[in-house]
Amino acid sequence: MNFNNEDITKIIETYSKASDQTFVVDPGVRAKASIFISEAVDIPEAFNLLSSALAVQGFGISKQGNTYVVQPARQTQRQYIEVTTDVPALKPERMVTWIVTVHSLSAKNVLRDLRSLPSRDGEMALSTQSNQLIFTDWSSTINKIAEVLKQMDKRSEERRVGK
């Protein structure tokens, strides 16, 4: 799994053959990437490396049945995306929509306070009626936002009960 400034579609093709998985690649997926690793890796770790290399270039992977679709992250974000109320697994790196209900804080204030955290491909939205935030971003960014929210909400709860 060593690639030096290789065409990203060649890396996808190599992984596809090794894993026996089917990929459909959008024509807009054009970039070069480098992956350097000194030892053999298993298929799941190779997928993590591939997904990270794609994310660095602004491309996302989505699973459609038994096929993986690779396209610019913004297209993935709008079409084929996992939606969850649980914090997504960190790997593989992918676009995810995470819906979180804020309990001790105003979602409107949180939206304002966290506006700098989403990646360049990410978005945040607000549902004031349900005091929910909707984040669409890379799984790694959502994990970071979840940790910040956890700390903010904890501090708010501690102030509320006088700790």
Tab-separated table of N, CA and C in Angstrom:
chain	number	residue	atom	x	y	z
A	1	MET	N	0.849	-1.193	0.000
A	1	MET	CA	0.000	0.000	0.000
A	1	MET	C	0.882	1.240	0.000
A	2	ASN	N	1.936	1.221	-0.783
A	2	ASN	CA	2.813	2.387	-0.909
A	2	ASN	C	2.553	3.069	-2.244
A	3	PHE	N	2.211	4.348	-2.175
A	3	PHE	CA	1.947	5.136	-3.377
A	3	PHE	C	2.623	6.489	-3.211
A	4	ASN	N	3.381	6.884	-4.210
A	4	ASN	CA	4.063	8.172	-4.176
A	4	ASN	C	3.504	9.056	-5.284
A	5	ASN	N	2.711	10.051	-4.896
A	5	ASN	CA	2.123	10.989	-5.847
A	5	ASN	C	1.406	10.250	-6.985
A	6	GLU	N	0.592	9.286	-6.600
A	6	GLU	CA	-0.122	8.432	-7.550
A	6	GLU	C	-1.519	8.987	-7.824
A	7	ASP	N	-2.005	8.770	-9.020
A	7	ASP	CA	-3.362	9.165	-9.368
A	7	ASP	C	-4.328	8.455	-8.411
A	8	ILE	N	-5.242	9.193	-7.816
A	8	ILE	CA	-6.147	8.649	-6.801
A	8	ILE	C	-7.000	7.512	-7.360
A	9	THR	N	-7.349	7.572	-8.654
A	9	THR	CA	-8.144	6.486	-9.234
A	9	THR	C	-7.333	5.194	-9.318
A	10	LYS	N	-6.036	5.300	-9.489
A	10	LYS	CA	-5.161	4.118	-9.497
A	10	LYS	C	-5.123	3.478	-8.098
A	11	ILE	N	-5.096	4.320	-7.055
A	11	ILE	CA	-5.105	3.808	-5.682
A	11	ILE	C	-6.429	3.099	-5.410
A	12	ILE	N	-7.541	3.689	-5.864
A	12	ILE	CA	-8.862	3.063	-5.695
A	12	ILE	C	-8.898	1.726	-6.438
A	13	GLU	N	-8.393	1.705	-7.651
A	13	GLU	CA	-8.379	0.472	-8.449
A	13	GLU	C	-7.565	-0.627	-7.753
A	14	THR	N	-6.409	-0.272	-7.219
A	14	THR	CA	-5.563	-1.238	-6.518
A	14	THR	C	-6.287	-1.797	-5.299
A	15	TYR	N	-6.908	-0.913	-4.528
A	15	TYR	CA	-7.654	-1.369	-3.349
A	15	TYR	C	-8.829	-2.255	-3.777
A	16	SER	N	-9.539	-1.863	-4.810
A	16	SER	CA	-10.688	-2.621	-5.294
A	16	SER	C	-10.291	-4.055	-5.648
A	17	LYS	N	-9.189	-4.215	-6.343
A	17	LYS	CA	-8.716	-5.551	-6.719
A	17	LYS	C	-8.319	-6.359	-5.491
A	18	ALA	N	-7.634	-5.731	-4.539
A	18	ALA	CA	-7.169	-6.443	-3.337
A	18	ALA	C	-8.329	-6.846	-2.435
A	19	SER	N	-9.371	-6.023	-2.387
A	19	SER	CA	-10.486	-6.252	-1.465
A	19	SER	C	-11.679	-6.950	-2.119
A	20	ASP	N	-11.665	-7.034	-3.444
A	20	ASP	CA	-12.783	-7.585	-4.204
A	20	ASP	C	-14.064	-6.778	-3.956
A	21	GLN	N	-13.911	-5.467	-3.803
A	21	GLN	CA	-15.053	-4.572	-3.613
A	21	GLN	C	-15.238	-3.721	-4.868
A	22	THR	N	-16.491	-3.394	-5.155
A	22	THR	CA	-16.835	-2.637	-6.350
A	22	THR	C	-16.898	-1.149	-6.027
A	23	PHE	N	-16.298	-0.350	-6.897
A	23	PHE	CA	-16.295	1.107	-6.752
A	23	PHE	C	-16.823	1.751	-8.018
A	24	VAL	N	-17.603	2.811	-7.847
A	24	VAL	CA	-18.003	3.686	-8.937
A	24	VAL	C	-17.382	5.037	-8.607
A	25	VAL	N	-16.601	5.572	-9.532
A	25	VAL	CA	-15.858	6.802	-9.280
A	25	VAL	C	-16.387	7.907	-10.184
A	26	ASP	N	-16.818	8.990	-9.560
A	26	ASP	CA	-17.303	10.166	-10.273
A	26	ASP	C	-16.182	10.711	-11.163
A	27	PRO	N	-16.499	11.194	-12.361
A	27	PRO	CA	-15.469	11.748	-13.240
A	27	PRO	C	-14.743	12.955	-12.643
A	28	GLY	N	-15.358	13.614	-11.663
A	28	GLY	CA	-14.715	14.762	-11.025
A	28	GLY	C	-13.659	14.388	-10.004
A	29	VAL	N	-13.489	13.101	-9.759
A	29	VAL	CA	-12.482	12.643	-8.789
A	29	VAL	C	-11.140	12.562	-9.514
A	30	ARG	N	-10.395	13.640	-9.419
A	30	ARG	CA	-9.083	13.737	-10.060
A	30	ARG	C	-8.127	14.395	-9.082
A	31	ALA	N	-7.109	13.660	-8.690
A	31	ALA	CA	-6.084	14.184	-7.780
A	31	ALA	C	-4.974	13.158	-7.690
A	32	LYS	N	-3.917	13.577	-7.052
A	32	LYS	CA	-2.804	12.669	-6.755
A	32	LYS	C	-2.682	12.587	-5.246
A	33	ALA	N	-2.239	11.420	-4.781
A	33	ALA	CA	-2.084	11.217	-3.339
A	33	ALA	C	-0.866	10.339	-3.086
A	34	SER	N	-0.349	10.460	-1.883
A	34	SER	CA	0.770	9.617	-1.447
A	34	SER	C	0.370	8.914	-0.165
A	35	ILE	N	0.618	7.609	-0.131
A	35	ILE	CA	0.412	6.807	1.070
A	35	ILE	C	1.694	6.026	1.282
A	36	PHE	N	2.308	6.212	2.423
A	36	PHE	CA	3.542	5.510	2.740
A	36	PHE	C	3.335	4.698	4.003
A	37	ILE	N	3.569	3.418	3.907
A	37	ILE	CA	3.459	2.549	5.072
A	37	ILE	C	4.517	1.463	4.924
A	38	SER	N	5.205	1.183	6.021
A	38	SER	CA	6.372	0.302	5.957
A	38	SER	C	6.049	-1.175	6.076
A	39	GLU	N	4.822	-1.529	6.408
A	39	GLU	CA	4.486	-2.940	6.595
A	39	GLU	C	3.172	-3.261	5.892
A	40	ALA	N	2.914	-4.538	5.751
A	40	ALA	CA	1.662	-4.971	5.140
A	40	ALA	C	0.493	-4.576	6.057
A	41	VAL	N	-0.643	-4.257	5.441
A	41	VAL	CA	-1.835	-3.913	6.212
A	41	VAL	C	-2.981	-4.816	5.762
A	42	ASP	N	-3.934	-5.035	6.672
A	42	ASP	CA	-5.104	-5.829	6.312
A	42	ASP	C	-6.085	-4.951	5.535
A	43	ILE	N	-7.108	-5.572	4.988
A	43	ILE	CA	-8.074	-4.874	4.131
A	43	ILE	C	-8.784	-3.732	4.880
A	44	PRO	N	-9.257	-3.948	6.134
A	44	PRO	CA	-9.908	-2.818	6.823
A	44	PRO	C	-8.975	-1.611	7.024
A	45	GLU	N	-7.712	-1.864	7.357
A	45	GLU	CA	-6.778	-0.745	7.533
A	45	GLU	C	-6.474	-0.088	6.189
A	46	ALA	N	-6.389	-0.878	5.124
A	46	ALA	CA	-6.177	-0.312	3.791
A	46	ALA	C	-7.356	0.595	3.420
A	47	PHE	N	-8.578	0.186	3.789
A	47	PHE	CA	-9.750	1.026	3.521
A	47	PHE	C	-9.668	2.332	4.308
A	48	ASN	N	-9.223	2.264	5.571
A	48	ASN	CA	-9.042	3.478	6.373
A	48	ASN	C	-8.036	4.417	5.712
A	49	LEU	N	-6.936	3.867	5.214
A	49	LEU	CA	-5.925	4.695	4.537
A	49	LEU	C	-6.488	5.313	3.263
A	50	LEU	N	-7.218	4.514	2.494
A	50	LEU	CA	-7.836	5.022	1.269
A	50	LEU	C	-8.830	6.134	1.583
A	51	SER	N	-9.683	5.916	2.588
A	51	SER	CA	-10.692	6.926	2.920
A	51	SER	C	-10.028	8.211	3.405
A	52	SER	N	-8.932	8.098	4.137
A	52	SER	CA	-8.209	9.296	4.590
A	52	SER	C	-7.576	10.032	3.414
A	53	ALA	N	-6.984	9.285	2.497
A	53	ALA	CA	-6.365	9.911	1.311
A	53	ALA	C	-7.427	10.638	0.483
A	54	LEU	N	-8.600	10.041	0.350
A	54	LEU	CA	-9.685	10.696	-0.389
A	54	LEU	C	-10.171	11.945	0.343
A	55	ALA	N	-10.322	11.852	1.662
A	55	ALA	CA	-10.809	12.992	2.447
A	55	ALA	C	-9.857	14.176	2.356
A	56	VAL	N	-8.565	13.912	2.397
A	56	VAL	CA	-7.572	14.987	2.294
A	56	VAL	C	-7.755	15.754	0.984
A	57	GLN	N	-8.188	15.056	-0.047
A	57	GLN	CA	-8.387	15.679	-1.356
A	57	GLN	C	-9.804	16.236	-1.530
A	58	GLY	N	-10.662	16.064	-0.504
A	58	GLY	CA	-12.024	16.588	-0.591
A	58	GLY	C	-13.009	15.648	-1.252
A	59	PHE	N	-12.698	14.345	-1.255
A	59	PHE	CA	-13.579	13.349	-1.845
A	59	PHE	C	-14.140	12.451	-0.756
A	60	GLY	N	-15.372	12.019	-0.943
A	60	GLY	CA	-16.022	11.161	0.039
A	60	GLY	C	-16.416	9.828	-0.552
A	61	ILE	N	-16.532	8.838	0.337
A	61	ILE	CA	-16.988	7.504	-0.045
A	61	ILE	C	-18.356	7.287	0.600
A	62	SER	N	-19.278	6.774	-0.166
A	62	SER	CA	-20.558	6.351	0.411
A	62	SER	C	-20.849	4.946	-0.089
A	63	LYS	N	-21.532	4.176	0.722
A	63	LYS	CA	-21.854	2.800	0.361
A	63	LYS	C	-23.290	2.741	-0.120
A	64	GLN	N	-23.480	2.198	-1.295
A	64	GLN	CA	-24.797	2.025	-1.898
A	64	GLN	C	-24.974	0.538	-2.172
A	65	GLY	N	-25.614	-0.164	-1.244
A	65	GLY	CA	-25.724	-1.618	-1.377
A	65	GLY	C	-24.351	-2.232	-1.214
A	66	ASN	N	-23.894	-2.958	-2.244
A	66	ASN	CA	-22.559	-3.575	-2.207
A	66	ASN	C	-21.521	-2.774	-2.981
A	67	THR	N	-21.866	-1.552	-3.349
A	67	THR	CA	-20.975	-0.721	-4.159
A	67	THR	C	-20.583	0.525	-3.392
A	68	TYR	N	-19.321	0.906	-3.510
A	68	TYR	CA	-18.849	2.156	-2.933
A	68	TYR	C	-18.827	3.212	-4.025
A	69	VAL	N	-19.360	4.387	-3.714
A	69	VAL	CA	-19.386	5.509	-4.649
A	69	VAL	C	-18.406	6.559	-4.138
A	70	VAL	N	-17.501	6.997	-4.999
A	70	VAL	CA	-16.515	8.018	-4.654
A	70	VAL	C	-16.828	9.252	-5.489
A	71	GLN	N	-16.988	10.387	-4.791
A	71	GLN	CA	-17.313	11.638	-5.483
A	71	GLN	C	-16.870	12.806	-4.612
A	72	PRO	N	-16.890	14.023	-5.152
A	72	PRO	CA	-16.564	15.178	-4.315
A	72	PRO	C	-17.434	15.189	-3.053
A	73	ALA	N	-16.837	15.573	-1.940
A	73	ALA	CA	-17.514	15.508	-0.645
A	73	ALA	C	-18.839	16.255	-0.648
A	74	ARG	N	-18.915	17.393	-1.286
A	74	ARG	CA	-20.162	18.164	-1.312
A	74	ARG	C	-21.294	17.379	-1.970
A	75	GLN	N	-20.983	16.601	-3.002
A	75	GLN	CA	-22.001	15.771	-3.643
A	75	GLN	C	-22.419	14.639	-2.712
A	76	THR	N	-21.450	14.013	-2.056
A	76	THR	CA	-21.742	12.947	-1.102
A	76	THR	C	-22.645	13.486	-0.016
A	77	GLN	N	-22.319	14.676	0.462
A	77	GLN	CA	-23.063	15.316	1.540
A	77	GLN	C	-24.527	15.528	1.160
A	78	ARG	N	-24.793	15.782	-0.073
A	78	ARG	CA	-26.142	16.095	-0.519
A	78	ARG	C	-26.934	14.865	-0.961
A	79	GLN	N	-26.243	13.770	-1.293
A	79	GLN	CA	-26.944	12.644	-1.893
A	79	GLN	C	-26.947	11.389	-1.034
A	80	TYR	N	-25.796	10.834	-0.783
A	80	TYR	CA	-25.697	9.522	-0.151
A	80	TYR	C	-24.940	9.651	1.158
A	81	ILE	N	-25.658	9.850	2.226
A	81	ILE	CA	-24.936	10.092	3.463
A	81	ILE	C	-25.634	9.417	4.636
A	82	GLU	N	-24.828	8.887	5.494
A	82	GLU	CA	-25.315	8.273	6.729
A	82	GLU	C	-25.873	9.369	7.638
A	83	VAL	N	-27.021	9.106	8.245
A	83	VAL	CA	-27.621	10.026	9.211
A	83	VAL	C	-27.737	9.268	10.524
A	84	THR	N	-27.265	9.876	11.607
A	84	THR	CA	-27.246	9.195	12.892
A	84	THR	C	-27.440	10.175	14.047
A	85	THR	N	-27.937	9.653	15.162
A	85	THR	CA	-27.983	10.437	16.401
A	85	THR	C	-26.865	10.004	17.335
A	86	ASP	N	-26.095	8.994	16.932
A	86	ASP	CA	-24.921	8.561	17.691
A	86	ASP	C	-23.679	9.180	17.073
A	87	VAL	N	-22.672	9.444	17.906
A	87	VAL	CA	-21.406	9.934	17.361
A	87	VAL	C	-20.849	8.822	16.476
A	88	PRO	N	-20.525	9.110	15.225
A	88	PRO	CA	-20.069	8.053	14.320
A	88	PRO	C	-18.673	7.552	14.682
A	89	ALA	N	-18.381	6.343	14.261
A	89	ALA	CA	-17.026	5.803	14.428
A	89	ALA	C	-16.041	6.724	13.710
A	90	LEU	N	-14.873	6.831	14.261
A	90	LEU	CA	-13.853	7.713	13.706
A	90	LEU	C	-13.391	7.241	12.323
A	91	LYS	N	-13.217	5.949	12.159
A	91	LYS	CA	-12.759	5.381	10.889
A	91	LYS	C	-13.796	4.409	10.366
A	92	PRO	N	-13.951	4.292	9.068
A	92	PRO	CA	-13.230	5.010	8.035
A	92	PRO	C	-13.713	6.462	7.956
A	93	GLU	N	-12.824	7.312	7.500
A	93	GLU	CA	-13.159	8.730	7.323
A	93	GLU	C	-14.228	8.831	6.253
A	94	ARG	N	-15.348	9.499	6.586
A	94	ARG	CA	-16.448	9.621	5.652
A	94	ARG	C	-17.319	10.800	6.060
A	95	MET	N	-18.179	11.222	5.159
A	95	MET	CA	-19.142	12.274	5.461
A	95	MET	C	-20.321	11.651	6.193
A	96	VAL	N	-20.756	12.312	7.262
A	96	VAL	CA	-21.853	11.823	8.099
A	96	VAL	C	-22.704	13.019	8.517
A	97	THR	N	-24.008	12.802	8.645
A	97	THR	CA	-24.874	13.799	9.267
A	97	THR	C	-25.191	13.305	10.667
A	98	TRP	N	-24.862	14.138	11.647
A	98	TRP	CA	-25.064	13.802	13.059
A	98	TRP	C	-26.067	14.791	13.641
A	99	ILE	N	-27.139	14.256	14.214
A	99	ILE	CA	-28.166	15.086	14.840
A	99	ILE	C	-28.040	14.913	16.344
A	100	VAL	N	-27.873	16.027	17.051
A	100	VAL	CA	-27.681	15.966	18.496
A	100	VAL	C	-28.662	16.916	19.180
A	101	THR	N	-29.270	16.420	20.252
A	101	THR	CA	-30.140	17.249	21.074
A	101	THR	C	-29.309	17.808	22.217
A	102	VAL	N	-29.330	19.113	22.370
A	102	VAL	CA	-28.591	19.781	23.440
A	102	VAL	C	-29.538	19.922	24.623
A	103	HIS	N	-29.080	19.499	25.808
A	103	HIS	CA	-29.957	19.467	26.969
A	103	HIS	C	-29.810	20.678	27.888
A	104	SER	N	-28.577	21.060	28.163
A	104	SER	CA	-28.348	22.118	29.156
A	104	SER	C	-27.988	23.452	28.537
A	105	LEU	N	-27.952	23.515	27.237
A	105	LEU	CA	-27.551	24.732	26.532
A	105	LEU	C	-28.593	25.091	25.482
A	106	SER	N	-28.548	26.289	25.016
A	106	SER	CA	-29.378	26.715	23.899
A	106	SER	C	-28.683	26.304	22.599
A	107	ALA	N	-29.364	25.533	21.780
A	107	ALA	CA	-28.785	25.104	20.507
A	107	ALA	C	-28.407	26.313	19.646
A	108	LYS	N	-29.190	27.363	19.735
A	108	LYS	CA	-28.895	28.582	18.965
A	108	LYS	C	-27.546	29.172	19.393
A	109	ASN	N	-27.298	29.223	20.695
A	109	ASN	CA	-26.014	29.738	21.187
A	109	ASN	C	-24.866	28.811	20.820
A	110	VAL	N	-25.104	27.504	20.894
A	110	VAL	CA	-24.064	26.534	20.541
A	110	VAL	C	-23.695	26.691	19.071
A	111	LEU	N	-24.709	26.849	18.235
A	111	LEU	CA	-24.457	27.040	16.807
A	111	LEU	C	-23.539	28.240	16.588
A	112	ARG	N	-23.809	29.326	17.271
A	112	ARG	CA	-22.978	30.532	17.167
A	112	ARG	C	-21.566	30.261	17.685
A	113	ASP	N	-21.462	29.599	18.848
A	113	ASP	CA	-20.163	29.375	19.484
A	113	ASP	C	-19.276	28.391	18.724
A	114	LEU	N	-19.882	27.447	18.016
A	114	LEU	CA	-19.104	26.400	17.340
A	114	LEU	C	-18.940	26.628	15.841
A	115	ARG	N	-19.326	27.785	15.363
A	115	ARG	CA	-19.322	28.030	13.913
A	115	ARG	C	-17.963	27.846	13.242
A	116	SER	N	-16.874	27.924	14.002
A	116	SER	CA	-15.546	27.777	13.389
A	116	SER	C	-15.067	26.320	13.356
A	117	LEU	N	-15.798	25.389	13.947
A	117	LEU	CA	-15.322	24.010	14.035
A	117	LEU	C	-15.531	23.143	12.789
A	118	PRO	N	-16.601	23.318	12.020
A	118	PRO	CA	-16.755	22.452	10.841
A	118	PRO	C	-15.614	22.638	9.846
A	119	SER	N	-15.338	21.565	9.111
A	119	SER	CA	-14.316	21.629	8.069
A	119	SER	C	-14.828	22.467	6.898
A	120	ARG	N	-14.000	22.658	5.909
A	120	ARG	CA	-14.416	23.436	4.735
A	120	ARG	C	-15.553	22.745	3.987
A	121	ASP	N	-15.693	21.433	4.175
A	121	ASP	CA	-16.766	20.690	3.520
A	121	ASP	C	-18.002	20.545	4.403
A	122	GLY	N	-17.901	20.961	5.662
A	122	GLY	CA	-18.970	20.727	6.621
A	122	GLY	C	-20.010	21.816	6.676
A	123	GLU	N	-21.139	21.456	7.277
A	123	GLU	CA	-22.239	22.395	7.475
A	123	GLU	C	-22.860	22.156	8.842
A	124	MET	N	-23.467	23.205	9.392
A	124	MET	CA	-24.208	23.115	10.645
A	124	MET	C	-25.576	23.734	10.415
A	125	ALA	N	-26.586	23.144	11.058
A	125	ALA	CA	-27.934	23.700	10.985
A	125	ALA	C	-28.569	23.573	12.366
A	126	LEU	N	-29.696	24.215	12.521
A	126	LEU	CA	-30.335	24.323	13.822
A	126	LEU	C	-31.825	24.029	13.708
A	127	SER	N	-32.340	23.313	14.698
A	127	SER	CA	-33.782	23.147	14.855
A	127	SER	C	-34.122	23.730	16.220
A	128	THR	N	-34.628	24.953	16.232
A	128	THR	CA	-34.901	25.626	17.508
A	128	THR	C	-36.041	24.962	18.266
A	129	GLN	N	-37.025	24.424	17.573
A	129	GLN	CA	-38.162	23.785	18.244
A	129	GLN	C	-37.734	22.599	19.087
A	130	SER	N	-36.789	21.806	18.583
A	130	SER	CA	-36.365	20.603	19.306
A	130	SER	C	-35.040	20.802	20.040
A	131	ASN	N	-34.471	22.015	19.956
A	131	ASN	CA	-33.164	22.324	20.545
A	131	ASN	C	-32.105	21.336	20.048
A	132	GLN	N	-32.130	21.085	18.734
A	132	GLN	CA	-31.197	20.155	18.119
A	132	GLN	C	-30.272	20.872	17.150
A	133	LEU	N	-29.082	20.297	17.025
A	133	LEU	CA	-28.103	20.749	16.051
A	133	LEU	C	-27.906	19.635	15.035
A	134	ILE	N	-27.699	20.022	13.801
A	134	ILE	CA	-27.482	19.059	12.729
A	134	ILE	C	-26.132	19.393	12.094
A	135	PHE	N	-25.201	18.472	12.221
A	135	PHE	CA	-23.860	18.642	11.674
A	135	PHE	C	-23.675	17.662	10.531
A	136	THR	N	-23.201	18.136	9.409
A	136	THR	CA	-22.796	17.265	8.311
A	136	THR	C	-21.335	17.574	8.046
A	137	ASP	N	-20.497	16.550	8.245
A	137	ASP	CA	-19.054	16.769	8.126
A	137	ASP	C	-18.343	15.420	8.092
A	138	TRP	N	-17.024	15.496	8.051
A	138	TRP	CA	-16.192	14.297	8.116
A	138	TRP	C	-16.341	13.663	9.496
A	139	SER	N	-16.250	12.339	9.554
A	139	SER	CA	-16.406	11.641	10.833
A	139	SER	C	-15.398	12.133	11.865
A	140	SER	N	-14.186	12.451	11.462
A	140	SER	CA	-13.180	12.952	12.418
A	140	SER	C	-13.575	14.319	12.967
A	141	THR	N	-14.136	15.178	12.139
A	141	THR	CA	-14.558	16.500	12.589
A	141	THR	C	-15.767	16.378	13.517
A	142	ILE	N	-16.691	15.498	13.188
A	142	ILE	CA	-17.857	15.306	14.058
A	142	ILE	C	-17.429	14.774	15.416
A	143	ASN	N	-16.437	13.897	15.456
A	143	ASN	CA	-15.928	13.405	16.743
A	143	ASN	C	-15.336	14.549	17.562
A	144	LYS	N	-14.629	15.464	16.906
A	144	LYS	CA	-14.064	16.626	17.600
A	144	LYS	C	-15.179	17.527	18.129
A	145	ILE	N	-16.174	17.786	17.305
A	145	ILE	CA	-17.304	18.617	17.722
A	145	ILE	C	-18.049	17.961	18.882
A	146	ALA	N	-18.229	16.643	18.824
A	146	ALA	CA	-18.922	15.922	19.900
A	146	ALA	C	-18.177	16.077	21.223
A	147	GLU	N	-16.853	16.027	21.171
A	147	GLU	CA	-16.065	16.184	22.405
A	147	GLU	C	-16.204	17.601	22.962
A	148	VAL	N	-16.172	18.593	22.095
A	148	VAL	CA	-16.345	19.982	22.536
A	148	VAL	C	-17.735	20.165	23.137
A	149	LEU	N	-18.755	19.645	22.465
A	149	LEU	CA	-20.124	19.753	22.980
A	149	LEU	C	-20.269	19.070	24.341
A	150	LYS	N	-19.663	17.914	24.474
A	150	LYS	CA	-19.711	17.178	25.744
A	150	LYS	C	-19.129	18.033	26.867
A	151	GLN	N	-18.008	18.673	26.611
A	151	GLN	CA	-17.373	19.516	27.630
A	151	GLN	C	-18.215	20.758	27.906
A	152	MET	N	-18.769	21.370	26.870
A	152	MET	CA	-19.607	22.563	27.061
A	152	MET	C	-20.860	22.219	27.859
A	153	ASP	N	-21.515	21.142	27.491
A	153	ASP	CA	-22.755	20.741	28.145
A	153	ASP	C	-22.480	20.331	29.601
A	154	LYS	N	-21.335	19.687	29.843
A	154	LYS	CA	-20.971	19.278	31.197
A	154	LYS	C	-20.759	20.502	32.078
A	155	ARG	N	-20.029	21.480	31.565
A	155	ARG	CA	-19.784	22.700	32.350
A	155	ARG	C	-21.086	23.434	32.633
A	156	SER	N	-21.996	23.442	31.661
A	156	SER	CA	-23.283	24.083	31.862
A	156	SER	C	-24.074	23.351	32.936
A	157	GLU	N	-24.056	22.042	32.916
A	157	GLU	CA	-24.766	21.235	33.917
A	157	GLU	C	-24.164	21.467	35.311
A	158	GLU	N	-22.828	21.551	35.390
A	158	GLU	CA	-22.173	21.780	36.677
A	158	GLU	C	-22.564	23.144	37.234
A	159	ARG	N	-22.633	24.173	36.398
A	159	ARG	CA	-23.046	25.496	36.864
A	159	ARG	C	-24.494	25.484	37.330
A	160	ARG	N	-25.333	24.739	36.614
A	160	ARG	CA	-26.757	24.704	36.921
A	160	ARG	C	-27.014	24.065	38.293
A	161	VAL	N	-26.254	23.018	38.648
A	161	VAL	CA	-26.482	22.344	39.926
A	161	VAL	C	-25.561	22.850	41.025
A	162	GLY	N	-24.732	23.858	40.717
A	162	GLY	CA	-23.888	24.508	41.718
A	162	GLY	C	-22.660	23.729	42.111
A	163	LYS	N	-22.089	22.964	41.217
A	163	LYS	CA	-20.873	22.218	41.536
A	163	LYS	C	-19.648	23.066	41.374
